[in-house]
PDB file of C-alpha atoms and ligand atoms in Angstrom:
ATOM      1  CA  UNK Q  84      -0.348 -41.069  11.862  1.00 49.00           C
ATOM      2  CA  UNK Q  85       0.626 -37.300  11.869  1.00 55.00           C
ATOM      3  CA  UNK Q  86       0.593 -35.689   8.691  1.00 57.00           C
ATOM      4  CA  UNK Q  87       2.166 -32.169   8.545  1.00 85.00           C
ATOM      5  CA  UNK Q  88       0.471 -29.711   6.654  1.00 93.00           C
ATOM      6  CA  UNK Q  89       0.786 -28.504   3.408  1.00 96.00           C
ATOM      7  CA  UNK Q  90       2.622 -24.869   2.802  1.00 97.00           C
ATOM      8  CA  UNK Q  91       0.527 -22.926  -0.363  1.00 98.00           C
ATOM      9  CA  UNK Q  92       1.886 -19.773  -2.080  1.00 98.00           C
ATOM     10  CA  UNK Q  93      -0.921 -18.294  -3.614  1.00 98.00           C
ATOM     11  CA  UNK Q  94       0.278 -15.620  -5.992  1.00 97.00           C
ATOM     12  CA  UNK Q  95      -0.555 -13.479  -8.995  1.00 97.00           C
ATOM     13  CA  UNK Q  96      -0.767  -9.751 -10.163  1.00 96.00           C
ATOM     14  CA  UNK Q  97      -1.869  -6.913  -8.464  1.00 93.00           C
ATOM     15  CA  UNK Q  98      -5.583  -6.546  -9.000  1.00 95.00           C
ATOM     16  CA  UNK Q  99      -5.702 -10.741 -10.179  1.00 97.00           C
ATOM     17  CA  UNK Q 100      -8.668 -11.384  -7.263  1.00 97.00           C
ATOM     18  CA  UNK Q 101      -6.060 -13.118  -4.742  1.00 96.00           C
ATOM     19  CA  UNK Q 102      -7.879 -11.400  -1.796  1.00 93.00           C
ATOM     20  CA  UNK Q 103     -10.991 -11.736  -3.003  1.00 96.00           C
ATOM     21  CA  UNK Q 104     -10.733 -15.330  -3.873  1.00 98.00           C
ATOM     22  CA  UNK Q 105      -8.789 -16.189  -0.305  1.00 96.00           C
ATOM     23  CA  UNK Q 106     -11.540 -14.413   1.947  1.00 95.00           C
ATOM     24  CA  UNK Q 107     -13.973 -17.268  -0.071  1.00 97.00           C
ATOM     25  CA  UNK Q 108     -12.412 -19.997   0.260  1.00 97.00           C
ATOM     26  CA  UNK Q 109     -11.818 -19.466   3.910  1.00 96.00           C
ATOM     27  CA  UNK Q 110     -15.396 -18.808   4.116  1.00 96.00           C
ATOM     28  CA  UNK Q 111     -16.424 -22.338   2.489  1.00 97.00           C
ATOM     29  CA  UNK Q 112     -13.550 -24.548   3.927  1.00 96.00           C
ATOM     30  CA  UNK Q 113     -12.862 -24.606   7.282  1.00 90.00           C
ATOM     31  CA  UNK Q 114      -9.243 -26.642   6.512  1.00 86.00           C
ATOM     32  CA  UNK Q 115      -7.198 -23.467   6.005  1.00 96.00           C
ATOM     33  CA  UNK Q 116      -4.775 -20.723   7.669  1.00 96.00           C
ATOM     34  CA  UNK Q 117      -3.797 -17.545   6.134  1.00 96.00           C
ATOM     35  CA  UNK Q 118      -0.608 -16.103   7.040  1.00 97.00           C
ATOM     36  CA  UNK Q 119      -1.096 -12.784   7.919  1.00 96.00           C
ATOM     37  CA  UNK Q 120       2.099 -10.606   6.403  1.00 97.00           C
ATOM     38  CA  UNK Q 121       4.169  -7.713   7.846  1.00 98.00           C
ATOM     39  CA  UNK Q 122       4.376  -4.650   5.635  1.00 98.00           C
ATOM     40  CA  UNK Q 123       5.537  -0.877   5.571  1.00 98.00           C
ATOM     41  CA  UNK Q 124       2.051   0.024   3.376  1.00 95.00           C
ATOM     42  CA  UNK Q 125      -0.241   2.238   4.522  1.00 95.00           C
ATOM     43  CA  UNK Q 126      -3.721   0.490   5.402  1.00 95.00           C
ATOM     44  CA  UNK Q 127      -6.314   1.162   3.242  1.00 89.00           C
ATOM     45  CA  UNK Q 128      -9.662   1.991   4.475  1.00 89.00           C
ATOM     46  CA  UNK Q 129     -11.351  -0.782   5.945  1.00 92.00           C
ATOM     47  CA  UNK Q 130      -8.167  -2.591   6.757  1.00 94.00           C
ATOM     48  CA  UNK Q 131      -7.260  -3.500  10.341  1.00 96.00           C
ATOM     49  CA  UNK Q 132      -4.035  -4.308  12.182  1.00 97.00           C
ATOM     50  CA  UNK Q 133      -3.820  -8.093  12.850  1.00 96.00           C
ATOM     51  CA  UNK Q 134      -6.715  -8.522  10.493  1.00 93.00           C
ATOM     52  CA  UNK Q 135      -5.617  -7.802   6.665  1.00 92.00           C
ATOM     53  CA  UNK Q 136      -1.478  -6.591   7.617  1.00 96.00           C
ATOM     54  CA  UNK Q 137       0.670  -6.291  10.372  1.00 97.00           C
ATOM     55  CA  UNK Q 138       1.257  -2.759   9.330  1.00 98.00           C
ATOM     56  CA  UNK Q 139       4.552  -1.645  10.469  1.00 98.00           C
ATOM     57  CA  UNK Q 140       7.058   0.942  10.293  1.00 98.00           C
ATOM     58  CA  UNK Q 141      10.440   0.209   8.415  1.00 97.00           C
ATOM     59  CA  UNK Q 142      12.294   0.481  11.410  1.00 98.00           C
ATOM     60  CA  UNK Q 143       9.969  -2.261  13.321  1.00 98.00           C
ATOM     61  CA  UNK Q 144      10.118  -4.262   9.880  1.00 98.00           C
ATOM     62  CA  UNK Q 145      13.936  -3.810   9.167  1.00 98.00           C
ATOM     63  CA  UNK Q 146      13.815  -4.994  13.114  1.00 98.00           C
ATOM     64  CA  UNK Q 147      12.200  -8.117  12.454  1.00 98.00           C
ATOM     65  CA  UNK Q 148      14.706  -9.105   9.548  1.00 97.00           C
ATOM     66  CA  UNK Q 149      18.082  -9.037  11.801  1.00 98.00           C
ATOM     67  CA  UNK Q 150      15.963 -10.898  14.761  1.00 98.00           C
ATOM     68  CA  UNK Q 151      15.320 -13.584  11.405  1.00 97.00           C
ATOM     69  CA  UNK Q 152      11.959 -13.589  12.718  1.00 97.00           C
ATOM     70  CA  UNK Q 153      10.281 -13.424   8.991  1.00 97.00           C
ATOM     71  CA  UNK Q 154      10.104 -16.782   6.774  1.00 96.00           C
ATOM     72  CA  UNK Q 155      10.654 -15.036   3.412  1.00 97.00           C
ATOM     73  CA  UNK Q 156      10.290 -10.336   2.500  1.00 97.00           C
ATOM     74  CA  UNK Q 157      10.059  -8.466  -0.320  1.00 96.00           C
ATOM     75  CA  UNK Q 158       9.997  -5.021  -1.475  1.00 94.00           C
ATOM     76  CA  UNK Q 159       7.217  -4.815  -3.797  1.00 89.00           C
ATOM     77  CA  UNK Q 160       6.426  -1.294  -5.231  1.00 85.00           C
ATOM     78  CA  UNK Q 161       8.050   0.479  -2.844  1.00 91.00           C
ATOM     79  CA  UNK Q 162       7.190  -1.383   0.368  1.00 96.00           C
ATOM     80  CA  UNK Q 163       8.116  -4.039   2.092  1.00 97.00           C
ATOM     81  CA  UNK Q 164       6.466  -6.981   2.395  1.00 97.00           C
ATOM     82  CA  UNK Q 165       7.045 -10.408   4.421  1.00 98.00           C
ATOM     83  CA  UNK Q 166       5.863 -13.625   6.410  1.00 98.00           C
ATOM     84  CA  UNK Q 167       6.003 -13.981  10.218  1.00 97.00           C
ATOM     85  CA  UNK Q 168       7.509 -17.324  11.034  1.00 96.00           C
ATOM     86  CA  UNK Q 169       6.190 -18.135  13.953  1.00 95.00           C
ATOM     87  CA  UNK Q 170       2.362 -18.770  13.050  1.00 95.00           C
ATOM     88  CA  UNK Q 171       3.093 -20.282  10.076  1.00 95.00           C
ATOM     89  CA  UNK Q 172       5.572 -22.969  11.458  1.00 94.00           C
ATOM     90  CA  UNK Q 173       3.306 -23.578  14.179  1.00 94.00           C
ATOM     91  CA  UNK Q 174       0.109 -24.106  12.193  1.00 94.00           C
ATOM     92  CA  UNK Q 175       1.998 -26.269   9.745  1.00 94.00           C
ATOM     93  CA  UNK Q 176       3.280 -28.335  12.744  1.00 92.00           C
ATOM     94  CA  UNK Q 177      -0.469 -29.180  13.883  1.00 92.00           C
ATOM     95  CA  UNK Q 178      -1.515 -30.640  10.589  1.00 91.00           C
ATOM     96  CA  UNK Q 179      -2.998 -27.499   9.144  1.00 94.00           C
ATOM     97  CA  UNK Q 180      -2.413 -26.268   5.610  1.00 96.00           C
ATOM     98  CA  UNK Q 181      -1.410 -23.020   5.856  1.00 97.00           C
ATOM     99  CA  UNK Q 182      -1.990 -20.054   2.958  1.00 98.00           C
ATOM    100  CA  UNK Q 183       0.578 -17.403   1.931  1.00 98.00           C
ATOM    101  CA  UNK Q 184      -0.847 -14.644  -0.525  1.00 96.00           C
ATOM    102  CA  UNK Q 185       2.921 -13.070  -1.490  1.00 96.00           C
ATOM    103  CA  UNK Q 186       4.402 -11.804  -4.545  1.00 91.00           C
ATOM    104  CA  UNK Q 187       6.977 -13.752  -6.719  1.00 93.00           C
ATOM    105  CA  UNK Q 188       9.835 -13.005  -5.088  1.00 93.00           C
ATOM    106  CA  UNK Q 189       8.620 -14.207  -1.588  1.00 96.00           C
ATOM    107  CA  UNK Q 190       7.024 -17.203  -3.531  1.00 97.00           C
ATOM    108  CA  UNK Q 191      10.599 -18.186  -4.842  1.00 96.00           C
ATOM    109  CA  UNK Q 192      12.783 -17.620  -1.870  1.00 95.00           C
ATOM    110  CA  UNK Q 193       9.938 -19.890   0.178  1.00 96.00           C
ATOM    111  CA  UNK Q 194      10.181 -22.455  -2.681  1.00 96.00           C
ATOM    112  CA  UNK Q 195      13.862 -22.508  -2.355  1.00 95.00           C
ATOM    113  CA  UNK Q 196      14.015 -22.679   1.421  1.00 93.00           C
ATOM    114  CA  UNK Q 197      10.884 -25.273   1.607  1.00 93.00           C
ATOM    115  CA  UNK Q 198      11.125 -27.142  -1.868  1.00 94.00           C
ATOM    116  CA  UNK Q 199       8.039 -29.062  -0.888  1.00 94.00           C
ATOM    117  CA  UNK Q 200       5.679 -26.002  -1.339  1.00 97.00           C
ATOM    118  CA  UNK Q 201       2.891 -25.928  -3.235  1.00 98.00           C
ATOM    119  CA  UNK Q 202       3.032 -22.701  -5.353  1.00 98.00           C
ATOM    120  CA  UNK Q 203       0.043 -21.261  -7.166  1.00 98.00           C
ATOM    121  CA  UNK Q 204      -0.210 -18.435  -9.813  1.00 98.00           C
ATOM    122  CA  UNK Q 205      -3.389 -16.781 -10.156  1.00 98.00           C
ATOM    123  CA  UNK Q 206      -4.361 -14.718 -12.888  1.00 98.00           C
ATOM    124  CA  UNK Q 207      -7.547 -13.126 -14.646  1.00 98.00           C
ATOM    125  CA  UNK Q 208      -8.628 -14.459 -17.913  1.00 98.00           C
ATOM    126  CA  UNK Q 209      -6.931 -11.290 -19.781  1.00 97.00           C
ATOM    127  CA  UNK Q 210      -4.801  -8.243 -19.488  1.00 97.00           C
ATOM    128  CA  UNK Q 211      -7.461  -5.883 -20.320  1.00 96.00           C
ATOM    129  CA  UNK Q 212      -9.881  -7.565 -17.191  1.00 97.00           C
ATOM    130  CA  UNK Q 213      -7.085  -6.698 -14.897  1.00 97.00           C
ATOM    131  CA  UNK Q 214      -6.885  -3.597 -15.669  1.00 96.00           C
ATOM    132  CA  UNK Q 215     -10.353  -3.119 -15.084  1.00 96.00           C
ATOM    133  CA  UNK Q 216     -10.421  -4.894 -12.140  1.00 97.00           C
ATOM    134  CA  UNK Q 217      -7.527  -2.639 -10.491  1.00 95.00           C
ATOM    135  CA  UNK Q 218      -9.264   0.513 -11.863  1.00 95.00           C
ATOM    136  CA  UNK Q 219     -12.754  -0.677 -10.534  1.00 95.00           C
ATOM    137  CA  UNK Q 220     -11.006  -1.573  -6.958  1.00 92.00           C
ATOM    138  CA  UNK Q 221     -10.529   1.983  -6.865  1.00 88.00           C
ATOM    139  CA  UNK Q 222      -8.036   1.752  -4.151  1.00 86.00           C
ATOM    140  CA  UNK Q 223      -4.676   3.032  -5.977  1.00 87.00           C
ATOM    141  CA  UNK Q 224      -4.096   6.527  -7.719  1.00 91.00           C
ATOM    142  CA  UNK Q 225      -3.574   5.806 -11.497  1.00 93.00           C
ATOM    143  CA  UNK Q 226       0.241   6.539 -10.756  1.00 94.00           C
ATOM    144  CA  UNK Q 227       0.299   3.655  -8.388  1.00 91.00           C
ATOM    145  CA  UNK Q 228      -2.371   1.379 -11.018  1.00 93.00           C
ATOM    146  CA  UNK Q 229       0.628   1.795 -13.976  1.00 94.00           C
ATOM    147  CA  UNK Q 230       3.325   1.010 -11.380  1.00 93.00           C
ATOM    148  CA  UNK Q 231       1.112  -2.272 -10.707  1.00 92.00           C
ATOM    149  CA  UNK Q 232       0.576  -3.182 -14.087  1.00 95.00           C
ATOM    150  CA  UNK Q 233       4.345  -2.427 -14.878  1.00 95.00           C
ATOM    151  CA  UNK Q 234       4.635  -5.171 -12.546  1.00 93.00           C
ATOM    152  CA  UNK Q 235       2.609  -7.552 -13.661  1.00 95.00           C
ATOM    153  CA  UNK Q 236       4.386  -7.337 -17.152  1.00 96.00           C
ATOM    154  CA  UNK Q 237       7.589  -8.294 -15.261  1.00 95.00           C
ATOM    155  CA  UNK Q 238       6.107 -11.238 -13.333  1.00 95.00           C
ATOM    156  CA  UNK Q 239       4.151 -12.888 -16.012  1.00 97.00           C
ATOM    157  CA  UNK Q 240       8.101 -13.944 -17.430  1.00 97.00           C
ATOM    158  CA  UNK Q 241       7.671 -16.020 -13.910  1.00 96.00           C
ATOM    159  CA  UNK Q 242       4.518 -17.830 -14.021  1.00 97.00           C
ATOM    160  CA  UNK Q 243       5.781 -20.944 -15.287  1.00 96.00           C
ATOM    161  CA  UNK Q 244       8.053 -20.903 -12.427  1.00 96.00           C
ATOM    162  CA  UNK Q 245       4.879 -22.193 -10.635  1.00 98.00           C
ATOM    163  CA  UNK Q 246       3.165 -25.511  -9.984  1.00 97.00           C
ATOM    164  CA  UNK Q 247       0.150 -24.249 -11.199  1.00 97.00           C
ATOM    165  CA  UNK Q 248      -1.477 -21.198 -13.024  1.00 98.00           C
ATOM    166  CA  UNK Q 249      -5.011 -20.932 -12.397  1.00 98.00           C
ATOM    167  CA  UNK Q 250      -7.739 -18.809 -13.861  1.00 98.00           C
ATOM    168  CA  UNK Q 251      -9.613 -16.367 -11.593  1.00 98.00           C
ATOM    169  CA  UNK Q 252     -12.997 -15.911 -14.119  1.00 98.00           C
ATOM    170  CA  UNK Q 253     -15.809 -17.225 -12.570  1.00 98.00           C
ATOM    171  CA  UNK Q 254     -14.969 -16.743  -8.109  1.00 98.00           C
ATOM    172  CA  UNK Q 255     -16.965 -20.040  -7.038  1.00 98.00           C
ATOM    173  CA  UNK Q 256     -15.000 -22.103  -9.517  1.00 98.00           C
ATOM    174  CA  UNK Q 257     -11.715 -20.796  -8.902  1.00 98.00           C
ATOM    175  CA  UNK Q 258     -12.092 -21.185  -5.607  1.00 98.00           C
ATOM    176  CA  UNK Q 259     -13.205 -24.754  -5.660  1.00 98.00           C
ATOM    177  CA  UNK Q 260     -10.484 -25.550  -8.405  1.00 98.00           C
ATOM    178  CA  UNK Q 261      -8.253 -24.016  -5.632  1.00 98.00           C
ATOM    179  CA  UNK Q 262      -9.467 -26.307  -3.189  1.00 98.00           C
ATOM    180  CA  UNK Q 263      -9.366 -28.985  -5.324  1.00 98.00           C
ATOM    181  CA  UNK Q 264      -5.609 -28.496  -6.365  1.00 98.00           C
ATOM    182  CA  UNK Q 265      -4.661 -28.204  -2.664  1.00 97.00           C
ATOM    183  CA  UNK Q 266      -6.383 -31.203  -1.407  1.00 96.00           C
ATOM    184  CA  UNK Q 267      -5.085 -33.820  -4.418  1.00 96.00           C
ATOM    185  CA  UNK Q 268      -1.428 -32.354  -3.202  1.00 95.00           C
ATOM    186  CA  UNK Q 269      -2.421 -34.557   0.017  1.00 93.00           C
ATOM    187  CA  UNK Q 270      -2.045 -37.762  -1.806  1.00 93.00           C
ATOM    188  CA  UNK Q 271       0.822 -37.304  -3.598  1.00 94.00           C
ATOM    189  CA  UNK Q 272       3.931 -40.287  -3.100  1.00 94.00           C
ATOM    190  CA  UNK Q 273       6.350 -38.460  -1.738  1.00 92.00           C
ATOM    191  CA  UNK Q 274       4.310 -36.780   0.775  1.00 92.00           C
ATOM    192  CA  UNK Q 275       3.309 -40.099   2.089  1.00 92.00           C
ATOM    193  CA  UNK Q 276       5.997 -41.628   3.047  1.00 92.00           C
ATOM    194  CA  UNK Q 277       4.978 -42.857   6.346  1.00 91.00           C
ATOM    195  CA  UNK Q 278       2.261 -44.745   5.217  1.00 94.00           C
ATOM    196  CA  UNK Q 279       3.807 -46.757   1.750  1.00 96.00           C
ATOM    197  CA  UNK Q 280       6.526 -47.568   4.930  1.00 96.00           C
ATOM    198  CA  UNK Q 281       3.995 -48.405   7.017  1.00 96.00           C
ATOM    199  CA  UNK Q 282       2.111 -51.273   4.429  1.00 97.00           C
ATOM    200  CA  UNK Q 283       5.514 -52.525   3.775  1.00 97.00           C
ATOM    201  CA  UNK Q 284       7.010 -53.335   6.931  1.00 97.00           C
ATOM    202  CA  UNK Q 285       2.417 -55.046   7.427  1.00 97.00           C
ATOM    203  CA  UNK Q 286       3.070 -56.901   4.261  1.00 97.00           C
ATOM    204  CA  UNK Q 287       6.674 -58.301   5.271  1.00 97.00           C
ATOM    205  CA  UNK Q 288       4.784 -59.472   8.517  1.00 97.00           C
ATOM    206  CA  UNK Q 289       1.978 -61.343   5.912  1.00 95.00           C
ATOM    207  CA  UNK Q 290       4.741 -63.337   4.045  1.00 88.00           C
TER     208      UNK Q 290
HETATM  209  P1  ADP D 465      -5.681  -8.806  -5.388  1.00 57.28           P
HETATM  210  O1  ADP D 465      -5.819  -9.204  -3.928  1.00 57.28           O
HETATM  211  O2  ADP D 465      -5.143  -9.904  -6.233  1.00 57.28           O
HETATM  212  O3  ADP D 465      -4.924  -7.529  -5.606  1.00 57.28           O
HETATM  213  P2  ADP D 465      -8.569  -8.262  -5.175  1.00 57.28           P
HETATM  214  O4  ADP D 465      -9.060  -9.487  -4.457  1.00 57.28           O
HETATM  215  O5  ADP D 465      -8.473  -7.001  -4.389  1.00 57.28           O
HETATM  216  O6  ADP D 465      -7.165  -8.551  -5.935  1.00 57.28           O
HETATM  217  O7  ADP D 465      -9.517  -8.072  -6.449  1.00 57.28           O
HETATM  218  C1  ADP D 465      -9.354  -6.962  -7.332  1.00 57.28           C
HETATM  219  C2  ADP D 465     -10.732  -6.509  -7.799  1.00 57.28           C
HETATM  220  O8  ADP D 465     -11.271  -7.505  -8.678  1.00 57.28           O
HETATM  221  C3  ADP D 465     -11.731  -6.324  -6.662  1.00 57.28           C
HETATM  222  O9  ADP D 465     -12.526  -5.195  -6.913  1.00 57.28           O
HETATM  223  C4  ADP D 465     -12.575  -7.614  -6.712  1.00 57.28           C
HETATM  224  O10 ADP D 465     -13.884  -7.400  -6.243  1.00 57.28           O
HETATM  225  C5  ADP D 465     -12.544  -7.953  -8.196  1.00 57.28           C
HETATM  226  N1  ADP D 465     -12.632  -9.409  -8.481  1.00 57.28           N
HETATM  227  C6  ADP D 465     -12.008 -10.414  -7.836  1.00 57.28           C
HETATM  228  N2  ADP D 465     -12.306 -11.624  -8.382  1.00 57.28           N
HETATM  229  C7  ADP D 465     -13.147 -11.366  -9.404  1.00 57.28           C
HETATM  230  C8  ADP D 465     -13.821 -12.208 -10.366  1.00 57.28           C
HETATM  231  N3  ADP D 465     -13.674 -13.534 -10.376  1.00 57.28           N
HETATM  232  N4  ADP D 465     -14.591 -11.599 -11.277  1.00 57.28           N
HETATM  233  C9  ADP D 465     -14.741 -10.243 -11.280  1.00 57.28           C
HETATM  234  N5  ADP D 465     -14.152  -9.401 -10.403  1.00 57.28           N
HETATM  235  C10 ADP D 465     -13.348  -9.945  -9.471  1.00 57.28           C
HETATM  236  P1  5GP D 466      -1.221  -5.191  -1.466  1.00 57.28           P
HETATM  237  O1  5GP D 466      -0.468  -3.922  -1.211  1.00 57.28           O
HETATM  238  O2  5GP D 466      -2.089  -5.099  -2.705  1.00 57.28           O
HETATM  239  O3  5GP D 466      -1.970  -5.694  -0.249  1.00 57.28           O
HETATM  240  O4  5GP D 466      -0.116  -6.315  -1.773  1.00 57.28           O
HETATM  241  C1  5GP D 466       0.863  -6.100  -2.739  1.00 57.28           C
HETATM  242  C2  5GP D 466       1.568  -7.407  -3.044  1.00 57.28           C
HETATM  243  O5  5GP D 466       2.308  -7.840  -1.903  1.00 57.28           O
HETATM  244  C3  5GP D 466       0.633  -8.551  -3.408  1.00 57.28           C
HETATM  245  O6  5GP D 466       1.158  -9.187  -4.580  1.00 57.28           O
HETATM  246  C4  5GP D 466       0.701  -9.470  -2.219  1.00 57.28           C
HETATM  247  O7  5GP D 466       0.508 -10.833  -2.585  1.00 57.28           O
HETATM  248  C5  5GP D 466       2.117  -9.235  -1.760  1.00 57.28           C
HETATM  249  N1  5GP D 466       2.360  -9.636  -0.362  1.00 57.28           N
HETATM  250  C6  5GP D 466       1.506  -9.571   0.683  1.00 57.28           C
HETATM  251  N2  5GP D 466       2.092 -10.057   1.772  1.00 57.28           N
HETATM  252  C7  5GP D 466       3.347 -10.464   1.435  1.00 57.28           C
HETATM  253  C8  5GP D 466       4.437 -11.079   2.143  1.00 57.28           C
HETATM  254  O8  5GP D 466       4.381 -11.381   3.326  1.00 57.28           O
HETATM  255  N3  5GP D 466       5.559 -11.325   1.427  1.00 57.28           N
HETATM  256  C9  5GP D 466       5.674 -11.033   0.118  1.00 57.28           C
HETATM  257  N4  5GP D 466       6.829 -11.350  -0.485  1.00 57.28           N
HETATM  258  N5  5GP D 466       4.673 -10.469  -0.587  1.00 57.28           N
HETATM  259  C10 5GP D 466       3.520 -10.185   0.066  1.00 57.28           C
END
């Protein structure tokens, strides 16, 4: 029996450990794909094309919204953001549960579009640790830290809009919690339809 897989929005405020907690549990579970996003940001130092972004310019990006060629795009702080659809259908088609790390707005329109999707809020046990954690990333001029955290005050009035909030404290547990909260979505009812039809029509035959 074919089982599609599962679509996961994994999102939470700047600086909440998204990437950090992603690149693990890729690492320790081989059942995942990560959508890799378009944006009009910069790359930061380290980052790659094709690796971390698709980094574009906001002609090639405004481009790839009239050819309808992106799932779900944001502006977020000044850039745009958004999901190629062409991975991420096909991945989803082969039975693989495929990852997007986007901000609330992306998460909603996806949810809205796909209303099966899983969506998960991540968030550090405090205000004050993400702060901390942005300012010891050290990747983002203070301007563009208080911008982020400006944010953040704006989509915390969202994050009961998700399926699940979950706490990025410890990395090993959240990641495993993560897993764990992915895999359980496997048995739910309604996402088994084929096989509750499939022990009915046995049963009838048993009668
Ligand atoms: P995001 O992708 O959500 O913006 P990052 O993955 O870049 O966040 O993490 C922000 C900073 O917090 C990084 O410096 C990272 O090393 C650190 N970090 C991530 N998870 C934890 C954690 N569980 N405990 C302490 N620091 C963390
Ligand atoms: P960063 O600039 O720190 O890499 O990402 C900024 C924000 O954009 C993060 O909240 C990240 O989850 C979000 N983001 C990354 N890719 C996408 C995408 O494809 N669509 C949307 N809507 N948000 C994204």
């Amino acid at each position: 029996m074919k089982v599609k897989g599962i679509l996961v929005v994994v999102s939470g405020f700047s600086g909440a450990g998204k990437g950090t907690v992603m690149k693990m549990l890729l690492e320790k579970y081989n059942n995942y794909r990560l959508s890799i996003s378009a944006t009009t940001r910069k790359p930061r130092e380290g980052e790659e094309n094709g690796r971390e972004y698709f980094f574009k310019t906001k002609e090639e990006f405004e481009k790839m919204i009239e050819e309808n060629r992106l799932i779900e795009y944001a502006d977020y702080v000044g850039n745009y953001y958004g999901t190629p659809r062409d991975y991420v259908e096909k991945q989803l088609e082969c039975g693989k549960d495929v990852i997007l790390e986007i901000e609330l707005q992306g998460a909603l329109q996806v949810k809205e579009k796909f209303p099966e999707t899983l969506l998960v809020f991540l968030t550090p046990p405090c205000a004050q640790e993400l702060k901390a954690r942005l300012e010891g990333r050290g990747t983002e001029d203070n301007n563009t830290i208080m911008a982020r955290l400006k944010r953040a005050a704006e989509e915390a009035a969202y994050m009961d809009r998700y399926d699940c909030v979950l706490i990025n404290d410890n990395l090993e547990k959240c990641v495993d919690d993560l897993h764990g909260i992915i895999q359980s979505e496997h048995w739910k009812a309604g996402r088994n339809k084929e096989l509750i039809d499939k022990m009915r029509g046995e049963l009838e035959t048993l009668k």
